[in-house]
Every structure is written in C-alpha cells, then in structure tokens.
PDB file of C-alpha atoms in Angstrom:
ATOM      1  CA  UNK I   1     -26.409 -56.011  22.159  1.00 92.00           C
ATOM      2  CA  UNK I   2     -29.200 -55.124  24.402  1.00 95.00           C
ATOM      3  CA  UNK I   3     -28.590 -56.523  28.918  1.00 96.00           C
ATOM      4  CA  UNK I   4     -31.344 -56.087  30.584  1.00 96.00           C
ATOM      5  CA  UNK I   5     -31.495 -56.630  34.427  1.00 95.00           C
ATOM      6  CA  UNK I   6     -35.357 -57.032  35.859  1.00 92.00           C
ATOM      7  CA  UNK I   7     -36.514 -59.295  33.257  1.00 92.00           C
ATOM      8  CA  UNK I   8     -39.099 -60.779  35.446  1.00 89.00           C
ATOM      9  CA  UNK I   9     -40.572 -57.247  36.254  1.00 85.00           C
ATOM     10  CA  UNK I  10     -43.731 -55.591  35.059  1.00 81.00           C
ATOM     11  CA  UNK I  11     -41.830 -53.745  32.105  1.00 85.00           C
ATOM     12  CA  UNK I  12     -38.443 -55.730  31.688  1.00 89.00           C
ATOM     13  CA  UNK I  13     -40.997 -58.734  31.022  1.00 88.00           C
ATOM     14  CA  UNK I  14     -42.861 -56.970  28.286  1.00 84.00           C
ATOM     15  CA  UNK I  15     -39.721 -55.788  27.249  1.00 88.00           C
ATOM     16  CA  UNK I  16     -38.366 -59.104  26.941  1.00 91.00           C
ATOM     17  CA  UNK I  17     -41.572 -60.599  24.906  1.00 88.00           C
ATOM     18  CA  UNK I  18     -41.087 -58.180  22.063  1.00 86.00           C
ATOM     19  CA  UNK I  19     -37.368 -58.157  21.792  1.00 89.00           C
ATOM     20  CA  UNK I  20     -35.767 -61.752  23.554  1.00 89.00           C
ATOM     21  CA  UNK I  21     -33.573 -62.288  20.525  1.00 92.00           C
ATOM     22  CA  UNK I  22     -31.790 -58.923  20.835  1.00 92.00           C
ATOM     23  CA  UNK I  23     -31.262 -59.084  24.900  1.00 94.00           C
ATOM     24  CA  UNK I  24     -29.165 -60.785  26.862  1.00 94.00           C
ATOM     25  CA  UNK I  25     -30.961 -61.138  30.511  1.00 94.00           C
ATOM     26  CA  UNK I  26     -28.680 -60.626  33.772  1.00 94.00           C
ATOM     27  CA  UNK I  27     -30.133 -61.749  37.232  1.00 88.00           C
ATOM     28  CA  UNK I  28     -28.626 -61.554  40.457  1.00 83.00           C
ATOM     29  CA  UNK I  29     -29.905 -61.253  43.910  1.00 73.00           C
ATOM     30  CA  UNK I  30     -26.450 -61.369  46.092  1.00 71.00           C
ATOM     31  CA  UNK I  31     -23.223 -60.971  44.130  1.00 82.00           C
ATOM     32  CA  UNK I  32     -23.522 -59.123  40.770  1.00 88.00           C
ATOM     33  CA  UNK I  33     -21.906 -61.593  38.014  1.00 87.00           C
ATOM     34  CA  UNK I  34     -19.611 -59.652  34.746  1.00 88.00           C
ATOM     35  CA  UNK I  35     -21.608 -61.108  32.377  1.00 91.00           C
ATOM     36  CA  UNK I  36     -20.580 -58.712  29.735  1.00 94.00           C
ATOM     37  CA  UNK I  37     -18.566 -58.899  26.256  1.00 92.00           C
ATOM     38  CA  UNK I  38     -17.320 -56.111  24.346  1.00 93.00           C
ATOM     39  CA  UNK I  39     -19.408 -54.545  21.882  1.00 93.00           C
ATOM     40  CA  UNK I  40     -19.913 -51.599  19.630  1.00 91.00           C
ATOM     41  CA  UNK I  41     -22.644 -50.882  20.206  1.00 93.00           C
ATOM     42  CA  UNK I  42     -24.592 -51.803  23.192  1.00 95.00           C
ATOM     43  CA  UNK I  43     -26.906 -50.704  26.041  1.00 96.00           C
ATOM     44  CA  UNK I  44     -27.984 -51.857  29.802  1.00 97.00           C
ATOM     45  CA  UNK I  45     -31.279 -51.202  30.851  1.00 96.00           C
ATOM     46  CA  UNK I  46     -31.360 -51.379  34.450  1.00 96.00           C
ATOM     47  CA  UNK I  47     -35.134 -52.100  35.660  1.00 93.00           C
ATOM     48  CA  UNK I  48     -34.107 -54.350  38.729  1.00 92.00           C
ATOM     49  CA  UNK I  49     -34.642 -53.169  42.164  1.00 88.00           C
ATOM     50  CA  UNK I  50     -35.271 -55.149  44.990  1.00 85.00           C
ATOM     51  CA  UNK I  51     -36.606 -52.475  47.782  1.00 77.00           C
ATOM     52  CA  UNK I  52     -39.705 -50.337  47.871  1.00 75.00           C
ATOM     53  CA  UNK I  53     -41.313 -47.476  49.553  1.00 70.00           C
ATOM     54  CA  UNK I  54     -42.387 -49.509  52.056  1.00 75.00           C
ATOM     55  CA  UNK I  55     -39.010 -50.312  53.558  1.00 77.00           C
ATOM     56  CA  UNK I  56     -37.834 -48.626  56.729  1.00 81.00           C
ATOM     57  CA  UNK I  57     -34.328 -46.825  57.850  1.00 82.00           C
ATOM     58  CA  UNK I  58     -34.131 -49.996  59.638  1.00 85.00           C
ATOM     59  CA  UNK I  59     -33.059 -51.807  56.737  1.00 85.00           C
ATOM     60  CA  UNK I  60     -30.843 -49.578  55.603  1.00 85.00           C
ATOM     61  CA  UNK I  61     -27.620 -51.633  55.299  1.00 87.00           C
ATOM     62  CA  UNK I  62     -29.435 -54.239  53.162  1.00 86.00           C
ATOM     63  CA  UNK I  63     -31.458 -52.102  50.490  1.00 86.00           C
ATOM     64  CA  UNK I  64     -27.990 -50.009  50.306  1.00 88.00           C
ATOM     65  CA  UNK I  65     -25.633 -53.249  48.855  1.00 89.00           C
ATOM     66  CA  UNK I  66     -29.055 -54.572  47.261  1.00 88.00           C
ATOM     67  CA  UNK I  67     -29.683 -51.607  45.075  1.00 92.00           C
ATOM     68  CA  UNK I  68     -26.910 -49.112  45.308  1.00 94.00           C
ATOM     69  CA  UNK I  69     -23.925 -51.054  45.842  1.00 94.00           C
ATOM     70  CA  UNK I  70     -24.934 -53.506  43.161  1.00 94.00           C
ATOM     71  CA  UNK I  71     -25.866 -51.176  40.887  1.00 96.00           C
ATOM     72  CA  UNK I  72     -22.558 -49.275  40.819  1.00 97.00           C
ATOM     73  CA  UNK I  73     -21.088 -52.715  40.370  1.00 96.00           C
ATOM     74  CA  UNK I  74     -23.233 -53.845  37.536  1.00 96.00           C
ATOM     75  CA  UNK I  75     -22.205 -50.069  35.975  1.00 97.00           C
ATOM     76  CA  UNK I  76     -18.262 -50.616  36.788  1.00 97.00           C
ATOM     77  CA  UNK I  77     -18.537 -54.268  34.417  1.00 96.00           C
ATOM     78  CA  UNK I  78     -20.627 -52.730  31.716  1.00 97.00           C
ATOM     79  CA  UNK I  79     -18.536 -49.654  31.018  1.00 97.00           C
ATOM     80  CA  UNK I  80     -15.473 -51.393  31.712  1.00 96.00           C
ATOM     81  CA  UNK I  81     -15.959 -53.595  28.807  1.00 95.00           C
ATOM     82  CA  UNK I  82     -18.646 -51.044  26.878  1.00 96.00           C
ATOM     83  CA  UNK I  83     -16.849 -47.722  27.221  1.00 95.00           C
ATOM     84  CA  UNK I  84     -19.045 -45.888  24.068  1.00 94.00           C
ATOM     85  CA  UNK I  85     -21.575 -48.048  25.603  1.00 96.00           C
ATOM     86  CA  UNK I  86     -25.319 -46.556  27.089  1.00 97.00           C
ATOM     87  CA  UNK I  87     -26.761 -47.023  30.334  1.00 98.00           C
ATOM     88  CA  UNK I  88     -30.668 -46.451  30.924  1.00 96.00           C
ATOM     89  CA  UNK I  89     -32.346 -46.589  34.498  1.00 96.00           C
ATOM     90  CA  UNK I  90     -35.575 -46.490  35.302  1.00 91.00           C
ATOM     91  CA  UNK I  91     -36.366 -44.058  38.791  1.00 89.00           C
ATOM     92  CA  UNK I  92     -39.213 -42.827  40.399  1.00 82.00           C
ATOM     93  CA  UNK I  93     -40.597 -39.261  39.734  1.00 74.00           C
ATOM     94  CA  UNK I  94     -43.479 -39.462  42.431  1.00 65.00           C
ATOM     95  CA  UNK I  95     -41.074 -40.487  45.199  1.00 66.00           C
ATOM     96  CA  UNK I  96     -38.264 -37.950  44.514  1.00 63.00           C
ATOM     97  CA  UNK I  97     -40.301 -35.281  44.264  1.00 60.00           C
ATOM     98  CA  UNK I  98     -43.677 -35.405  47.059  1.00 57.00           C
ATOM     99  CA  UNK I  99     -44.280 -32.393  48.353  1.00 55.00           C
ATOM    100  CA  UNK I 100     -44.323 -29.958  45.092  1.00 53.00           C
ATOM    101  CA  UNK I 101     -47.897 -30.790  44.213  1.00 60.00           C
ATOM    102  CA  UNK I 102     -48.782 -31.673  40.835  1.00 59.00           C
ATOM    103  CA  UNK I 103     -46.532 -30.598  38.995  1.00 65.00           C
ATOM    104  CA  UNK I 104     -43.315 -31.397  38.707  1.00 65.00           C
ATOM    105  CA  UNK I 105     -40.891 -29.204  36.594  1.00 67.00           C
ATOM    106  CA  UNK I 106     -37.016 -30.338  35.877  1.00 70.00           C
ATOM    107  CA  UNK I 107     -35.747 -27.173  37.743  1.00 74.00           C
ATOM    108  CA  UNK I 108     -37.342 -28.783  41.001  1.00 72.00           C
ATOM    109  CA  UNK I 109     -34.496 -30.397  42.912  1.00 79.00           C
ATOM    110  CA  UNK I 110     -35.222 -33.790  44.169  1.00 81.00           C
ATOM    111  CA  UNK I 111     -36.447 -34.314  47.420  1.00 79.00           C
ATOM    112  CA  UNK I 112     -37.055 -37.932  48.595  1.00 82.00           C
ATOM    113  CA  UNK I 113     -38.940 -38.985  51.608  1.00 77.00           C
ATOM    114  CA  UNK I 114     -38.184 -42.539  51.838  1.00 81.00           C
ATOM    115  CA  UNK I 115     -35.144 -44.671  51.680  1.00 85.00           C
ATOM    116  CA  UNK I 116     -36.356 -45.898  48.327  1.00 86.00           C
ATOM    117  CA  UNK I 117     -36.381 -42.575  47.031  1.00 86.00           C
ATOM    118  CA  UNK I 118     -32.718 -42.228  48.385  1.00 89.00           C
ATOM    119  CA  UNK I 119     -31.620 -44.732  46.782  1.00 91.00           C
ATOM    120  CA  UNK I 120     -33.357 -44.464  43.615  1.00 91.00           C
ATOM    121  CA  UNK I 121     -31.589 -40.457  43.349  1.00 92.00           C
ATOM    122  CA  UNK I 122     -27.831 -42.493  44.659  1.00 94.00           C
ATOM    123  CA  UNK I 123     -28.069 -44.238  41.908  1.00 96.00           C
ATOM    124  CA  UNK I 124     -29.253 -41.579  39.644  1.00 95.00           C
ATOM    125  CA  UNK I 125     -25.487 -39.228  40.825  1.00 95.00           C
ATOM    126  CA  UNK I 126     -23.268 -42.448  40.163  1.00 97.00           C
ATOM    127  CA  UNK I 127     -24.596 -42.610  36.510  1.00 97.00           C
ATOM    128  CA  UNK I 128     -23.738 -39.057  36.410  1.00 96.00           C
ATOM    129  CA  UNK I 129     -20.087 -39.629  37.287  1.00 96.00           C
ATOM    130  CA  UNK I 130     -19.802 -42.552  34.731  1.00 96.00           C
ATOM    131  CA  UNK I 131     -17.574 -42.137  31.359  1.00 92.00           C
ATOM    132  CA  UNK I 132     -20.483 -43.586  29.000  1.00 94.00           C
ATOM    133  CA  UNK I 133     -24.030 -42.194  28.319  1.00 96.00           C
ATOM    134  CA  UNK I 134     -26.489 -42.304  30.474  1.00 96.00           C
ATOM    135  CA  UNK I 135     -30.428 -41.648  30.528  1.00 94.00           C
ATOM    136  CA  UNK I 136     -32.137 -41.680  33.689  1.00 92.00           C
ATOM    137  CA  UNK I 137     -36.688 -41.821  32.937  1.00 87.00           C
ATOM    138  CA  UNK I 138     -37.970 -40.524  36.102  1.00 83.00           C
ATOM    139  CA  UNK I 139     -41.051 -42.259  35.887  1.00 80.00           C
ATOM    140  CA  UNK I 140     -44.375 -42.609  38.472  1.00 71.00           C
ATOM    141  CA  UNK I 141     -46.510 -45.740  39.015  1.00 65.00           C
ATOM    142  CA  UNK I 142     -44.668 -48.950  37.592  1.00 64.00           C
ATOM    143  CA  UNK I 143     -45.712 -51.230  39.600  1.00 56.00           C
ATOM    144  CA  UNK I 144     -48.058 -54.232  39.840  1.00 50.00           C
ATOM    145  CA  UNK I 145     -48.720 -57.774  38.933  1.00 47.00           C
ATOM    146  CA  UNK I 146     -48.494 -58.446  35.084  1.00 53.00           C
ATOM    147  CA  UNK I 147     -51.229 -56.724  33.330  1.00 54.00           C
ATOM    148  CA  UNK I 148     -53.250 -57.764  29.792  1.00 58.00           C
ATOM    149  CA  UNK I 149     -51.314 -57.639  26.257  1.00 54.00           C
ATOM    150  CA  UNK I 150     -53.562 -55.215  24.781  1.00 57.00           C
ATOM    151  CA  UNK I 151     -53.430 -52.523  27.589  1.00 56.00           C
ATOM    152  CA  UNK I 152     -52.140 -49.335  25.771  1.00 54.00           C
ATOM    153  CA  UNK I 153     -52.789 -46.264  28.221  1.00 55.00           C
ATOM    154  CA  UNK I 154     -49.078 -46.018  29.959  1.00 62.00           C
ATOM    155  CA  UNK I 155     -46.371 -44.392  28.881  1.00 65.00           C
ATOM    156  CA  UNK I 156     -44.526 -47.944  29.224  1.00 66.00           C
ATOM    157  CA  UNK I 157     -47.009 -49.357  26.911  1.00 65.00           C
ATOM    158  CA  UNK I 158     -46.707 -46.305  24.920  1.00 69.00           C
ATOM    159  CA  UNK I 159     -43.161 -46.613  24.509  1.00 72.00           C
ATOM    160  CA  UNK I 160     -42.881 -50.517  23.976  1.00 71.00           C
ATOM    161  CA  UNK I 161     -45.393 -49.820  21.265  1.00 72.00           C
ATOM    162  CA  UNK I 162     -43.375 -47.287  19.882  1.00 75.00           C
ATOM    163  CA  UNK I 163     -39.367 -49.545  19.529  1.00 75.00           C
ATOM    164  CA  UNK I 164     -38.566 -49.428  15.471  1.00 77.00           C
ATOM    165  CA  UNK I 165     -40.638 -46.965  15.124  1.00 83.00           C
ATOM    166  CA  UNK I 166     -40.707 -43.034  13.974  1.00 84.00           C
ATOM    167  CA  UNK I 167     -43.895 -42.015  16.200  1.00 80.00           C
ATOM    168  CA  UNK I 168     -42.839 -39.683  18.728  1.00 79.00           C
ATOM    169  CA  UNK I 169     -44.506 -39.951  22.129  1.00 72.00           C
ATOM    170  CA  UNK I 170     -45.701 -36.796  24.301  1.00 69.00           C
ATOM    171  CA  UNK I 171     -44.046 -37.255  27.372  1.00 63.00           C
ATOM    172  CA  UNK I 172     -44.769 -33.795  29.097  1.00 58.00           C
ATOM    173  CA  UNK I 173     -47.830 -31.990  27.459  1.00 48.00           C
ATOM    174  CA  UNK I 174     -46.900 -28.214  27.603  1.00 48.00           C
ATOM    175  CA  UNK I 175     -50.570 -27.010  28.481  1.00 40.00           C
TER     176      UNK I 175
END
C-alpha cells in the first residue's frame, strides 16, 4: 500500500497518473485525518506542503501547525499502525543550503534562510527520531504549474520514468 499526501501537486499528480491503483490519496488542509490500515508492507510519501519561501516570520504560528505540526501528526498515525512501515519526504536542497555556492556536499550542515527552509529541516529531525525508515530527497526546483507528459529532463521525470524498473539514475555526477 502506497499514501500519498500532495496528490494535486506538480509531482504527487504525475505520481498519481502512473500508479492510482496502488495509492491511496490523503488530503487535509486543517486537522490531519488517520486514514491508515495496517499493512506489511507500505510507504507514505509526503509531497504536501502548504507554505513557501515567500512567507514571512510573521506567519510563523500558521506555517508551523500547517506543515510541521501536521506533519508529525500524519507520521504519529502512519507508524502507529505501519511500524516496519517507510516514510519518504520530499525537502528542499537550494533553500537549506544558500550560501555554499554551487556545490553542495552532504558534509555541509544545513543552513536555512527562510521559514520555509526551517520548516522543511523540522521536519527532516522528526523523521529522524521516528521508529520506521525514513528517506528524506533534498531536492531543488519543484515547483510550477503542471508541465507536458513527455517532458523528461528532471530528476522527477527521471525517476517517475524509472518505477519497476532496473535503470539506475545519476543523482550526483562525481566530476
């Protein structure tokens, strides 16, 4: 059983075209719902997020319970009921780490400069205290209004492409 939360997003919608028999949706905007059953094997991919880098400290209180609060909630059902279960989140490389230059290595602590960026790397230290697995994709420039079938130059696109398949995709070049 896949849950995915951000269905209506750029990649949770693409993800949803190529696999809708295999994933149960979850949507929320206020209170987070326990949607879940118990299951062998499962995973929640967690693509919604409702703030950006465009909001302000002044907002603070509302992107916090929108995106971290709710996320540690959504977590808290899923593992309750999924403990061998896997959790996958979607971040922001560009945003945790401005200011290093180009290149970003995996010894480079985060950094963020925006509340988004705070948020995104709060949710990225509750995952680490959870029981199940985890993967965290730090990834840069998802974002956008929905973009043609065919388009095959992103690593999202990349990696959709890739599901049920042995092709391994070059995340990193080591030049």
């Amino acid at each position: 059983m896949i849950y995915l939360t951000g269905a209506n997003g750029l990649v949770g919608s693409r993800f949803l075209n190529l696999y809708k028999d295999q994933v149960t949706t979850i949507s929320y905007r206020d209170e987070v719902p326990d949607v879940f059953g118990s299951h062998e094997n499962s995973c929640l991919i967690h693509l919604a997020w409702s703030s950006t880098t465009r909001n302000t400290y002044d907002e603070f209180e509302k992107v916090i319970k929108n995106d971290v609060t709710n996320s540690k909630i959504l977590f808290d059902y899923y593992v309750n009921k999924n403990p061998n279960g896997k959790i996958i989140f979607i971040s922001s490389a560009g945003d945790l780490h401005l200011g290093h230059g180009r290149t970003v290595w995996e010894e480079h602590e985060p950094s963020p400069h925006s509340l988004y960026g705070e948020c995104k790397l709060h949710v990225e230290n509750i995952l680490k205290e959870l029981s199940c697995k985890t993967v965290v994709l730090r990834t840069s420039n998802i974002w956008g209004a929905k973009v043609s079938g065919n388009r095959v130059n992103g690593l999202v696109d990349k990696l959709l492409s890739s599901l049920d398949t042995d092709r391994v995709i070059e995340i990193f070049a080591d030049l």
